[in-house]
Amino acid sequence: MTQTQSGEDPTEVQNSSLSSSMYSCENLPNHVVTIVMVPFPAQGHLNQLLQLSCLISSYGLPVYYVCSATHNRQARIRANALNPSDIAKIHFHDLPTPEFDSPSPDFNALSKFPSHLQPSWDASMLLREPIASFLRDISSKAKRVIVVHDLLMSYNVQDVSSLPNVESYVFNCISVFTSFCLQSLSGGRMSIQHEEELLKKLPSLEGIATDEARDFSASQRRYMDIRSGDIYNTSKVIEGKFLDLLTQVASDQNKKNWAIGPVLPTKLDRISNRENICLDWLNKQPPRSVLYVSFGTTTSFSDREIKELAMGLEQSKQRFIWVLRDADRGDIFTEEARKVELPEGFEERVNGVGLVVREWAPQPEILAHSSTGGFMSHCGWNSCIESITMGVPIAAWPMHSDQPMTGFLVTDVLKIGLIVREWEKREELVNASTIENVVRKLMASEEGNVIRKRAEELGEAVRQSTEKGGASRMEMDSFIAHITR
Ligand SMILES: *[C@@H]1O[C@H](CO)[C@@H](O)[C@H](O)[C@H]1NC(C)=O
Ligand SMILES: *[C@@H]1O[C@H](CO)[C@@H](O)[C@H](O)[C@H]1NC(C)=O
């Protein structure tokens, strides 16, 4: 278990032009507050903490991003909508990657929960010692160390409690609405009397995860009390009511919280100038005319489901960009792609109307593009908040975990989307005519236009909140002021 003083694995430096500059703890002036980010090794989580890293580092604070070598590499090569020069300021500290199986997803499973990732999550439980030793080292040289970690890494950062100048904050990768619902429904500290009517209409929690995954998550919660506070990637503009309810509970427990979202890079337009097949194609389409179809990094479809989706899109006669990918494996670098068969002649028939891409797509830029008018999504929080921020309405097709609740937030609370299929029908095949109907309704109907208008207004308000003097910006300033106090 070698740990370099520089915070970098030297082999990475030679191999990768994406490597950050070296930063030696030895050089840290000891008045400095140092930030250590500890992400959970799955794409949606890696990405969020990397963006937060860049944001914190823009305040001139040194930021370390600490994860296994494999996942640090993944975070860097897939960095979306981030400026390479901002990423270069982050000090990636590679922990030795524990060995784990990296099977392919089960395309035909009735449940969409990505249980093939479980071995990599289990392996993450072996990172406690290397993280502790990194923290001991760095905390001996800094005035104060601030650990910002994923909720699902709570077990691994528990040694924070034995280091006097280290404190930890949980970065929540789900919506405040979902946190609120989960706490209410699990009969926790949140009383169900709030929002009782709403909670009655929620999709059930059945089938959202495997027992192993629930156990995994429960084993993290045991260490949650160590934290000093919570950070949420959301905005008062989106979930103010639920944020107030959670803040109430948090302050009863003496924990602070901040709603610093949406954390979007500020110079999206400049980054967007880069060459990309999706963006080039979008440039040639009429305003608000394109449906962007993507199901994130943890969803796989069977051949049959893909065929129905393809036919539904074609029959809708609407323009689309479809990101056709399987779920990630635990180690994305072991991936051999399945060759997905589209219906005979599909790509020729939709030529000019639809674009199928099989590689990594620049999602924030696509959503920000003026030709994009809708998003068919699995409703991961990342995707939803990106869509909300860009003012794009959502065709919600939740697959697992927090997604059914996030879908409910989008369709029933914020009313900026339509549901593709009810959670209760999750084990039924979604056929082409269902897809066709929902796409038409969202992209080409009066009802769709009303929803789009509402989404655009919300997006506008959210974007304003990130500007100087806006609510989110002030929350971020307040977090920085707190940790550098
Ligand atoms: C927060 O939300 C934005 C969308 O507004 C998303 O692009 C980003 O990945 C998230 N960032 C963090 C730090 O969670
Ligand atoms: C497609 O599914 C919907 C909803 O389950 C159902 O009502 C409809 O009859 C199906 N259509 C076809 C053509 O199978």
Coordinates of C-alpha atoms and ligand atoms in Angstrom, one line a residue:
M1 CA 0.0 0.0 0.0
T2 CA 2.2 2.8 -1.2
Q3 CA 1.2 6.3 -0.6
T4 CA 3.1 9.0 -2.3
Q5 CA 3.7 12.2 -0.6
S6 CA 2.6 14.1 -3.7
G7 CA -0.9 12.7 -3.6
E8 CA -0.4 11.2 -7.0
D9 CA 0.4 7.7 -8.2
P10 CA 3.5 8.4 -10.3
T11 CA 2.5 5.9 -13.0
E12 CA -0.7 7.8 -13.6
V13 CA 1.3 11.0 -14.1
Q14 CA 3.3 9.4 -16.9
N15 CA 0.3 7.6 -18.5
S16 CA -2.2 10.3 -18.6
S17 CA -2.2 13.7 -20.0
L18 CA -5.3 14.4 -17.9
S19 CA -3.3 14.2 -14.7
S20 CA -3.3 17.1 -12.4
S21 CA -0.3 19.0 -11.4
M22 CA 1.7 17.6 -8.5
Y23 CA 0.9 19.0 -5.2
S24 CA 3.0 18.1 -2.2
C25 CA 1.5 18.2 1.3
E26 CA 5.0 19.2 2.4
N27 CA 4.5 22.5 0.7
L28 CA 1.2 23.3 2.3
P29 CA 1.4 26.4 4.5
N30 CA 0.0 25.2 7.8
H31 CA -2.6 27.9 8.0
V32 CA -4.4 26.4 5.1
V33 CA -7.7 24.6 5.3
T34 CA -7.5 21.6 3.1
I35 CA -10.5 19.9 1.5
V36 CA -10.6 16.1 1.0
M37 CA -13.4 14.8 -1.3
V38 CA -14.3 11.1 -0.9
P39 CA -16.7 10.0 -3.7
F40 CA -18.5 6.7 -4.0
P41 CA -17.2 4.7 -6.9
A42 CA -20.1 4.9 -9.3
Q43 CA -20.4 7.3 -12.2
G44 CA -23.3 9.6 -11.1
H45 CA -21.5 10.0 -7.7
L46 CA -17.9 10.4 -9.1
N47 CA -19.1 13.1 -11.4
Q48 CA -21.0 15.2 -8.8
L49 CA -18.1 15.2 -6.3
L50 CA -15.7 16.2 -9.1
Q51 CA -17.8 19.1 -10.0
L52 CA -18.1 20.2 -6.4
S53 CA -14.3 19.8 -6.2
C54 CA -13.8 22.3 -9.0
L55 CA -16.3 24.7 -7.4
I56 CA -14.6 24.6 -4.0
S57 CA -11.2 24.9 -5.6
S58 CA -12.4 28.1 -7.4
Y59 CA -12.4 29.7 -4.0
G60 CA -8.6 29.2 -3.9
L61 CA -8.7 26.2 -1.5
P62 CA -6.6 23.1 -2.0
V63 CA -8.8 20.1 -2.9
Y64 CA -7.9 16.5 -2.9
Y65 CA -10.0 13.9 -4.7
V66 CA -9.5 10.6 -3.0
C67 CA -10.7 7.3 -4.5
S68 CA -9.3 4.1 -6.0
A69 CA -6.9 4.6 -8.9
T70 CA -9.4 3.0 -11.3
H71 CA -12.3 5.3 -10.3
N72 CA -10.1 8.4 -10.2
R73 CA -9.2 7.6 -13.8
Q74 CA -12.9 7.1 -14.7
A75 CA -13.9 10.4 -13.1
R76 CA -11.3 12.3 -15.1
I77 CA -11.8 10.8 -18.5
R78 CA -15.6 11.2 -18.2
A79 CA -15.6 14.7 -16.7
N80 CA -18.5 16.4 -18.3
A81 CA -18.8 20.1 -18.8
L82 CA -15.8 20.9 -16.8
N83 CA -12.9 23.0 -17.9
P84 CA -9.7 21.0 -18.2
S85 CA -7.8 23.8 -16.5
D86 CA -10.1 23.6 -13.5
I87 CA -9.7 19.9 -13.3
A88 CA -6.0 20.4 -13.4
K89 CA -6.1 22.2 -10.1
I90 CA -7.6 19.2 -8.3
H91 CA -5.1 16.9 -6.6
F92 CA -6.1 13.3 -7.4
H93 CA -5.0 10.9 -4.7
D94 CA -5.1 7.3 -6.0
L95 CA -5.8 4.7 -3.4
P96 CA -4.8 1.2 -4.4
T97 CA -7.8 -0.4 -6.2
P98 CA -9.1 -3.4 -4.3
E99 CA -9.8 -6.4 -6.5
F100 CA -13.3 -7.0 -7.5
D101 CA -15.4 -8.8 -10.1
S102 CA -16.7 -6.7 -12.9
P103 CA -19.5 -8.8 -14.5
S104 CA -21.6 -7.4 -17.3
P105 CA -25.2 -6.4 -16.5
D106 CA -28.1 -8.8 -16.8
F107 CA -29.9 -7.3 -19.8
N108 CA -33.0 -9.5 -19.3
A109 CA -33.5 -9.1 -15.6
L110 CA -37.0 -8.0 -14.7
S111 CA -35.6 -5.6 -12.1
K112 CA -33.5 -2.8 -13.4
F113 CA -31.5 -2.4 -10.2
P114 CA -27.8 -2.7 -11.3
S115 CA -26.9 -5.6 -8.9
H116 CA -23.9 -6.4 -11.1
L117 CA -22.2 -3.4 -9.5
Q118 CA -22.5 -4.9 -6.0
P119 CA -18.9 -6.4 -6.0
S120 CA -17.4 -3.1 -6.8
W121 CA -19.4 -1.4 -4.0
D122 CA -18.4 -4.2 -1.6
A123 CA -14.8 -3.6 -2.5
S124 CA -15.2 0.0 -1.6
M125 CA -15.6 -1.1 2.0
L126 CA -11.9 -1.9 1.9
L127 CA -10.9 1.7 1.6
R128 CA -11.2 2.6 5.3
E129 CA -7.6 2.1 6.2
P130 CA -6.0 3.8 3.2
I131 CA -8.3 6.8 3.6
A132 CA -7.6 7.0 7.4
S133 CA -3.9 6.9 6.7
F134 CA -4.2 9.7 4.1
L135 CA -6.2 11.8 6.5
R136 CA -3.7 11.3 9.4
D137 CA -0.9 12.4 7.1
I138 CA -2.6 15.4 5.7
S139 CA -4.2 16.6 8.9
S140 CA -0.8 16.7 10.6
K141 CA 0.2 19.4 8.1
A142 CA -3.0 21.5 7.8
K143 CA -4.7 23.8 10.1
R144 CA -8.0 22.1 9.4
V145 CA -9.1 19.3 7.1
I146 CA -12.6 19.3 5.7
V147 CA -13.8 15.9 4.4
V148 CA -16.7 16.1 2.0
H149 CA -17.9 12.6 1.4
D150 CA -20.7 10.6 -0.3
L151 CA -23.3 9.3 2.1
L152 CA -22.4 5.8 0.9
M153 CA -18.8 6.3 2.1
S154 CA -19.7 7.1 5.7
Y155 CA -18.2 3.8 6.9
N156 CA -14.9 4.5 5.2
V157 CA -14.4 8.0 6.7
Q158 CA -15.4 7.1 10.2
D159 CA -11.8 7.7 11.5
V160 CA -12.5 11.4 11.1
S161 CA -13.9 11.2 14.6
S162 CA -10.4 10.4 16.1
L163 CA -8.7 13.3 14.4
P164 CA -9.0 16.6 16.3
N165 CA -8.7 19.0 13.3
V166 CA -10.8 17.0 10.8
E167 CA -14.5 17.4 10.3
S168 CA -16.8 15.8 7.8
Y169 CA -19.8 16.8 5.7
V170 CA -22.0 14.5 3.7
F171 CA -22.7 15.4 0.1
N172 CA -26.1 14.1 -0.8
C173 CA -26.4 12.8 -4.3
I174 CA -30.2 12.6 -4.2
S175 CA -32.9 15.2 -4.1
V176 CA -34.1 16.7 -0.8
F177 CA -37.6 15.6 -1.7
T178 CA -36.4 12.0 -1.8
S179 CA -34.5 12.4 1.4
F180 CA -37.6 13.8 3.0
C181 CA -39.8 11.0 1.7
L182 CA -37.4 8.3 2.8
Q183 CA -37.0 9.7 6.3
S184 CA -40.8 10.1 6.6
L185 CA -41.6 6.7 5.3
S186 CA -39.0 4.9 7.3
G187 CA -40.6 6.4 10.4
G188 CA -37.4 8.3 11.3
R189 CA -37.2 11.6 12.9
M190 CA -39.4 13.2 10.4
S191 CA -43.0 13.2 11.3
I192 CA -45.4 11.9 8.6
Q193 CA -47.9 14.6 9.5
H194 CA -46.1 16.9 7.1
E195 CA -47.3 16.6 3.5
E196 CA -49.5 13.6 4.4
E197 CA -51.6 13.8 1.3
L198 CA -48.6 13.9 -0.9
L199 CA -46.9 11.0 0.7
K200 CA -50.0 8.8 0.2
K201 CA -49.6 9.2 -3.6
L202 CA -45.9 8.3 -3.7
P203 CA -44.8 5.3 -5.7
S204 CA -44.0 2.4 -3.4
L205 CA -40.5 1.6 -2.2
E206 CA -40.9 -2.0 -3.3
G207 CA -38.5 -3.2 -5.9
I208 CA -36.2 -0.1 -5.8
A209 CA -33.2 -2.0 -4.6
T210 CA -31.8 -5.5 -3.8
D211 CA -31.6 -6.7 -0.1
E212 CA -27.8 -6.5 -0.4
A213 CA -27.9 -2.9 -1.5
R214 CA -30.3 -2.0 1.3
D215 CA -27.9 -3.7 3.8
F216 CA -25.0 -1.8 2.3
S217 CA -26.8 1.5 2.7
A218 CA -27.9 0.7 6.2
S219 CA -24.3 -0.1 7.2
Q220 CA -23.3 3.4 6.1
R221 CA -26.1 5.1 8.1
R222 CA -24.6 3.8 11.3
Y223 CA -21.7 6.3 10.9
M224 CA -23.8 9.3 9.9
D225 CA -23.7 10.9 13.3
I226 CA -20.1 11.7 12.9
R227 CA -20.8 14.3 10.3
S228 CA -21.0 18.0 11.1
G229 CA -23.5 18.8 8.3
D230 CA -25.0 18.1 5.0
I231 CA -24.7 19.6 1.5
Y232 CA -27.4 19.2 -1.0
N233 CA -27.2 19.7 -4.7
T234 CA -30.4 21.5 -5.0
S235 CA -31.9 24.9 -4.8
K236 CA -34.5 26.5 -2.6
V237 CA -36.1 27.5 -5.9
I238 CA -36.8 23.8 -6.7
E239 CA -37.5 22.2 -3.3
G240 CA -37.7 25.0 -0.8
K241 CA -40.6 23.5 1.2
F242 CA -38.8 20.2 1.7
L243 CA -35.5 21.8 2.4
D244 CA -37.2 23.8 5.3
L245 CA -38.6 20.6 6.7
L246 CA -35.2 18.9 6.6
T247 CA -33.4 21.9 8.0
Q248 CA -35.7 21.7 11.0
V249 CA -34.7 18.2 11.7
A250 CA -31.1 18.9 11.1
S251 CA -30.9 21.8 13.5
D252 CA -32.6 19.7 16.2
Q253 CA -29.6 17.4 15.8
N254 CA -27.2 20.2 15.7
K255 CA -26.2 19.7 12.1
K256 CA -25.8 22.4 9.6
N257 CA -27.0 22.2 6.0
W258 CA -26.5 24.0 2.7
A259 CA -28.4 23.8 -0.6
I260 CA -25.6 24.8 -2.9
G261 CA -27.0 23.5 -6.2
P262 CA -27.3 23.4 -9.0
V263 CA -23.6 23.2 -9.3
L264 CA -23.1 23.8 -12.9
P265 CA -20.0 25.0 -14.5
T266 CA -20.3 28.7 -15.3
K267 CA -18.7 28.7 -18.7
L268 CA -20.8 26.0 -20.3
D269 CA -21.1 28.0 -23.6
R270 CA -17.4 28.2 -24.0
I271 CA -16.8 24.5 -23.4
S272 CA -19.7 23.8 -25.8
N273 CA -17.7 25.1 -28.7
R274 CA -15.9 21.8 -28.8
E275 CA -16.5 19.5 -31.7
N276 CA -19.1 16.8 -31.0
I277 CA -21.4 14.9 -33.3
C278 CA -24.4 15.5 -31.1
L279 CA -23.9 19.2 -30.8
D280 CA -23.1 19.5 -34.5
W281 CA -26.4 17.7 -35.3
L282 CA -28.3 19.9 -32.8
N283 CA -27.0 23.0 -34.5
K284 CA -29.0 22.0 -37.6
Q285 CA -32.3 21.4 -35.9
P286 CA -35.2 23.9 -35.2
P287 CA -35.5 25.3 -31.7
R288 CA -37.0 23.1 -29.0
S289 CA -37.6 20.3 -31.5
V290 CA -35.4 17.5 -30.3
L291 CA -36.1 14.9 -27.6
Y292 CA -32.9 13.8 -25.9
V293 CA -33.1 10.1 -24.8
S294 CA -30.7 8.7 -22.3
F295 CA -31.0 6.4 -19.3
G296 CA -27.8 7.1 -17.4
T297 CA -25.0 4.7 -16.5
T298 CA -26.9 2.1 -14.5
T299 CA -29.7 1.0 -16.9
S300 CA -29.6 -1.8 -19.4
F301 CA -32.4 -2.9 -21.7
S302 CA -33.1 -6.3 -23.2
D303 CA -33.1 -6.6 -27.0
R304 CA -36.9 -6.6 -27.0
E305 CA -37.1 -3.4 -25.0
I306 CA -34.7 -1.7 -27.3
K307 CA -36.8 -2.7 -30.3
E308 CA -39.9 -1.3 -28.7
L309 CA -38.2 2.0 -27.9
A310 CA -36.8 2.3 -31.4
M311 CA -40.2 1.7 -33.0
G312 CA -41.9 4.1 -30.6
L313 CA -39.4 6.8 -31.4
E314 CA -39.7 6.3 -35.1
Q315 CA -43.6 6.2 -35.0
S316 CA -43.7 9.4 -33.0
K317 CA -42.1 11.2 -35.9
Q318 CA -40.3 13.6 -33.6
R319 CA -36.7 14.4 -33.7
F320 CA -34.4 12.7 -31.2
I321 CA -30.9 12.0 -30.0
W322 CA -30.8 8.5 -28.4
V323 CA -27.8 7.6 -26.4
L324 CA -27.8 3.8 -26.7
R325 CA -25.5 2.3 -24.0
D326 CA -25.5 -0.5 -21.6
A327 CA -25.0 0.0 -17.9
D328 CA -21.5 0.6 -16.8
R329 CA -19.5 -2.3 -15.3
G330 CA -17.9 -1.9 -11.9
D331 CA -14.6 -1.4 -13.7
I332 CA -15.4 0.5 -16.9
F333 CA -12.0 -0.3 -18.3
T334 CA -12.9 -4.0 -18.5
E335 CA -15.9 -3.3 -20.7
E336 CA -16.6 -5.2 -23.9
A337 CA -19.6 -3.8 -25.4
R338 CA -22.6 -5.9 -26.4
K339 CA -23.5 -5.2 -30.0
V340 CA -27.1 -4.0 -29.7
E341 CA -29.3 -4.9 -32.6
L342 CA -31.7 -2.1 -33.8
P343 CA -34.7 -3.0 -36.0
E344 CA -33.7 -3.8 -39.6
G345 CA -33.1 -0.5 -41.5
F346 CA -33.9 1.7 -38.5
E347 CA -31.0 4.0 -38.7
E348 CA -31.5 4.6 -42.4
R349 CA -35.2 5.3 -41.9
V350 CA -34.7 7.8 -39.2
N351 CA -31.8 9.4 -40.9
G352 CA -32.1 13.2 -40.6
V353 CA -34.8 12.9 -37.9
G354 CA -33.0 10.9 -35.3
L355 CA -29.4 10.3 -34.2
V356 CA -28.3 7.2 -32.4
V357 CA -25.0 7.6 -30.5
R358 CA -23.2 4.8 -28.7
E359 CA -20.5 6.7 -27.0
W360 CA -20.3 9.1 -24.1
A361 CA -22.5 12.1 -24.8
P362 CA -22.0 15.6 -23.4
Q363 CA -25.3 15.7 -21.6
P364 CA -25.2 19.1 -20.0
E365 CA -24.3 20.8 -23.3
I366 CA -27.0 18.8 -25.1
L367 CA -29.6 19.9 -22.5
A368 CA -28.4 23.5 -22.7
H369 CA -28.7 23.5 -26.5
S370 CA -31.6 25.6 -27.8
S371 CA -32.7 22.8 -30.2
T372 CA -33.4 20.5 -27.3
G373 CA -37.1 20.5 -26.2
G374 CA -37.5 17.3 -24.0
F375 CA -35.5 14.7 -22.2
M376 CA -36.6 11.1 -21.8
S377 CA -34.8 10.1 -18.6
H378 CA -34.4 7.4 -16.0
C379 CA -34.7 10.3 -13.5
G380 CA -31.4 10.0 -11.7
W381 CA -31.0 13.2 -9.6
N382 CA -28.1 14.4 -11.7
S383 CA -30.0 14.1 -14.9
C384 CA -33.1 15.7 -13.5
I385 CA -31.4 18.7 -11.9
E386 CA -29.4 19.2 -15.2
S387 CA -32.7 19.2 -17.1
I388 CA -34.4 21.4 -14.6
T389 CA -31.6 23.9 -14.7
M390 CA -31.7 24.0 -18.5
G391 CA -35.4 24.4 -18.5
V392 CA -36.1 21.1 -20.4
P393 CA -39.3 19.1 -19.6
I394 CA -38.9 15.4 -18.8
A395 CA -40.5 12.2 -20.0
A396 CA -39.9 10.3 -16.7
W397 CA -39.1 6.6 -16.9
P398 CA -37.6 5.7 -13.5
M399 CA -35.7 2.5 -13.2
H400 CA -34.6 1.9 -9.6
S401 CA -33.3 3.4 -6.3
D402 CA -34.3 7.0 -5.7
Q403 CA -35.5 7.4 -9.3
P404 CA -39.3 6.6 -8.8
M405 CA -39.4 9.3 -6.2
T406 CA -37.5 11.8 -8.3
G407 CA -39.8 11.0 -11.1
F408 CA -42.7 11.8 -8.8
L409 CA -41.1 15.1 -7.9
V410 CA -40.8 16.0 -11.6
T411 CA -44.3 15.0 -12.7
D412 CA -46.5 15.5 -9.7
V413 CA -44.8 18.1 -7.5
L414 CA -43.1 20.4 -10.0
K415 CA -45.3 19.4 -12.9
I416 CA -42.6 19.7 -15.5
G417 CA -42.8 16.3 -17.0
L418 CA -44.9 13.3 -18.0
I419 CA -44.6 9.7 -16.7
V420 CA -43.7 7.1 -19.3
R421 CA -44.8 4.1 -17.2
E422 CA -46.1 3.9 -13.7
W423 CA -43.8 2.3 -11.1
E424 CA -46.4 -0.2 -10.3
K425 CA -46.1 -1.5 -13.8
R426 CA -42.3 -1.8 -13.7
E427 CA -42.2 -5.4 -14.6
E428 CA -44.3 -5.1 -17.7
L429 CA -42.8 -4.4 -21.2
V430 CA -43.2 -0.8 -22.3
N431 CA -44.4 -1.1 -25.8
A432 CA -43.8 1.0 -28.9
S433 CA -47.3 2.6 -28.8
T434 CA -46.8 3.8 -25.2
I435 CA -43.5 5.4 -26.1
E436 CA -45.0 6.9 -29.2
N437 CA -47.8 8.5 -27.3
V438 CA -45.8 10.0 -24.5
V439 CA -43.2 11.4 -26.9
R440 CA -46.0 13.0 -29.0
K441 CA -47.6 14.4 -26.0
L442 CA -44.4 15.9 -24.6
M443 CA -43.0 17.2 -27.9
A444 CA -46.1 18.0 -30.0
S445 CA -49.2 18.8 -28.0
E446 CA -50.9 21.6 -26.2
E447 CA -50.3 19.8 -22.8
G448 CA -46.7 19.4 -23.7
N449 CA -46.3 23.1 -24.5
V450 CA -47.8 24.0 -21.1
I451 CA -45.3 21.7 -19.4
R452 CA -42.4 23.0 -21.4
K453 CA -43.3 26.6 -20.6
R454 CA -43.4 25.7 -16.9
A455 CA -40.0 23.9 -17.2
E456 CA -38.5 26.9 -18.9
E457 CA -39.7 29.3 -16.2
L458 CA -38.4 27.1 -13.4
G459 CA -35.1 26.8 -15.3
E460 CA -34.8 30.5 -15.5
A461 CA -35.4 31.0 -11.8
V462 CA -32.9 28.3 -11.0
R463 CA -30.2 29.7 -13.1
Q464 CA -30.7 33.1 -11.6
S465 CA -30.2 31.6 -8.1
T466 CA -26.7 30.6 -9.1
E467 CA -25.7 34.1 -10.1
K468 CA -24.0 36.5 -7.7
G469 CA -26.4 37.5 -5.0
G470 CA -28.6 34.5 -5.9
A471 CA -29.7 32.0 -3.2
S472 CA -27.5 29.1 -4.3
R473 CA -24.5 31.2 -4.7
M474 CA -25.0 32.7 -1.2
E475 CA -25.3 29.1 0.2
M476 CA -22.0 28.1 -1.3
D477 CA -20.3 31.3 0.0
S478 CA -21.7 30.5 3.4
F479 CA -20.3 26.9 3.3
I480 CA -16.9 28.2 2.4
A481 CA -17.1 30.9 5.1
H482 CA -18.0 28.2 7.6
I483 CA -15.2 25.8 6.8
T484 CA -12.6 28.6 6.6
R485 CA -13.9 30.3 9.8
Ligands
LIG1 C1 -25.5 19.3 -9.4 O1 -26.4 19.6 -10.3 C2 -26.0 19.9 -11.6 C3 -27.1 20.3 -12.4 O2 -27.6 21.5 -12.1 C4 -25.2 18.8 -12.2 O3 -24.8 19.1 -13.5 C5 -24.1 18.4 -11.3 O4 -23.5 17.2 -11.7 C6 -24.4 18.4 -9.9 N1 -23.2 18.8 -9.2 C7 -22.9 18.4 -8.0 C8 -21.6 18.9 -7.4 O5 -23.6 17.7 -7.5
LIG2 C1 -49.2 -1.2 -25.0 O1 -49.2 -1.1 -23.6 C2 -50.3 -0.3 -23.2 C3 -50.2 -0.1 -21.7 O2 -49.8 -1.2 -21.0 C4 -51.6 -1.1 -23.5 O3 -52.7 -0.4 -23.0 C5 -51.7 -1.3 -25.0 O4 -52.8 -2.1 -25.4 C6 -50.4 -1.9 -25.6 N1 -50.4 -1.8 -27.0 C7 -50.1 -2.8 -27.8 C8 -50.2 -2.5 -29.3 O5 -49.7 -3.8 -27.4

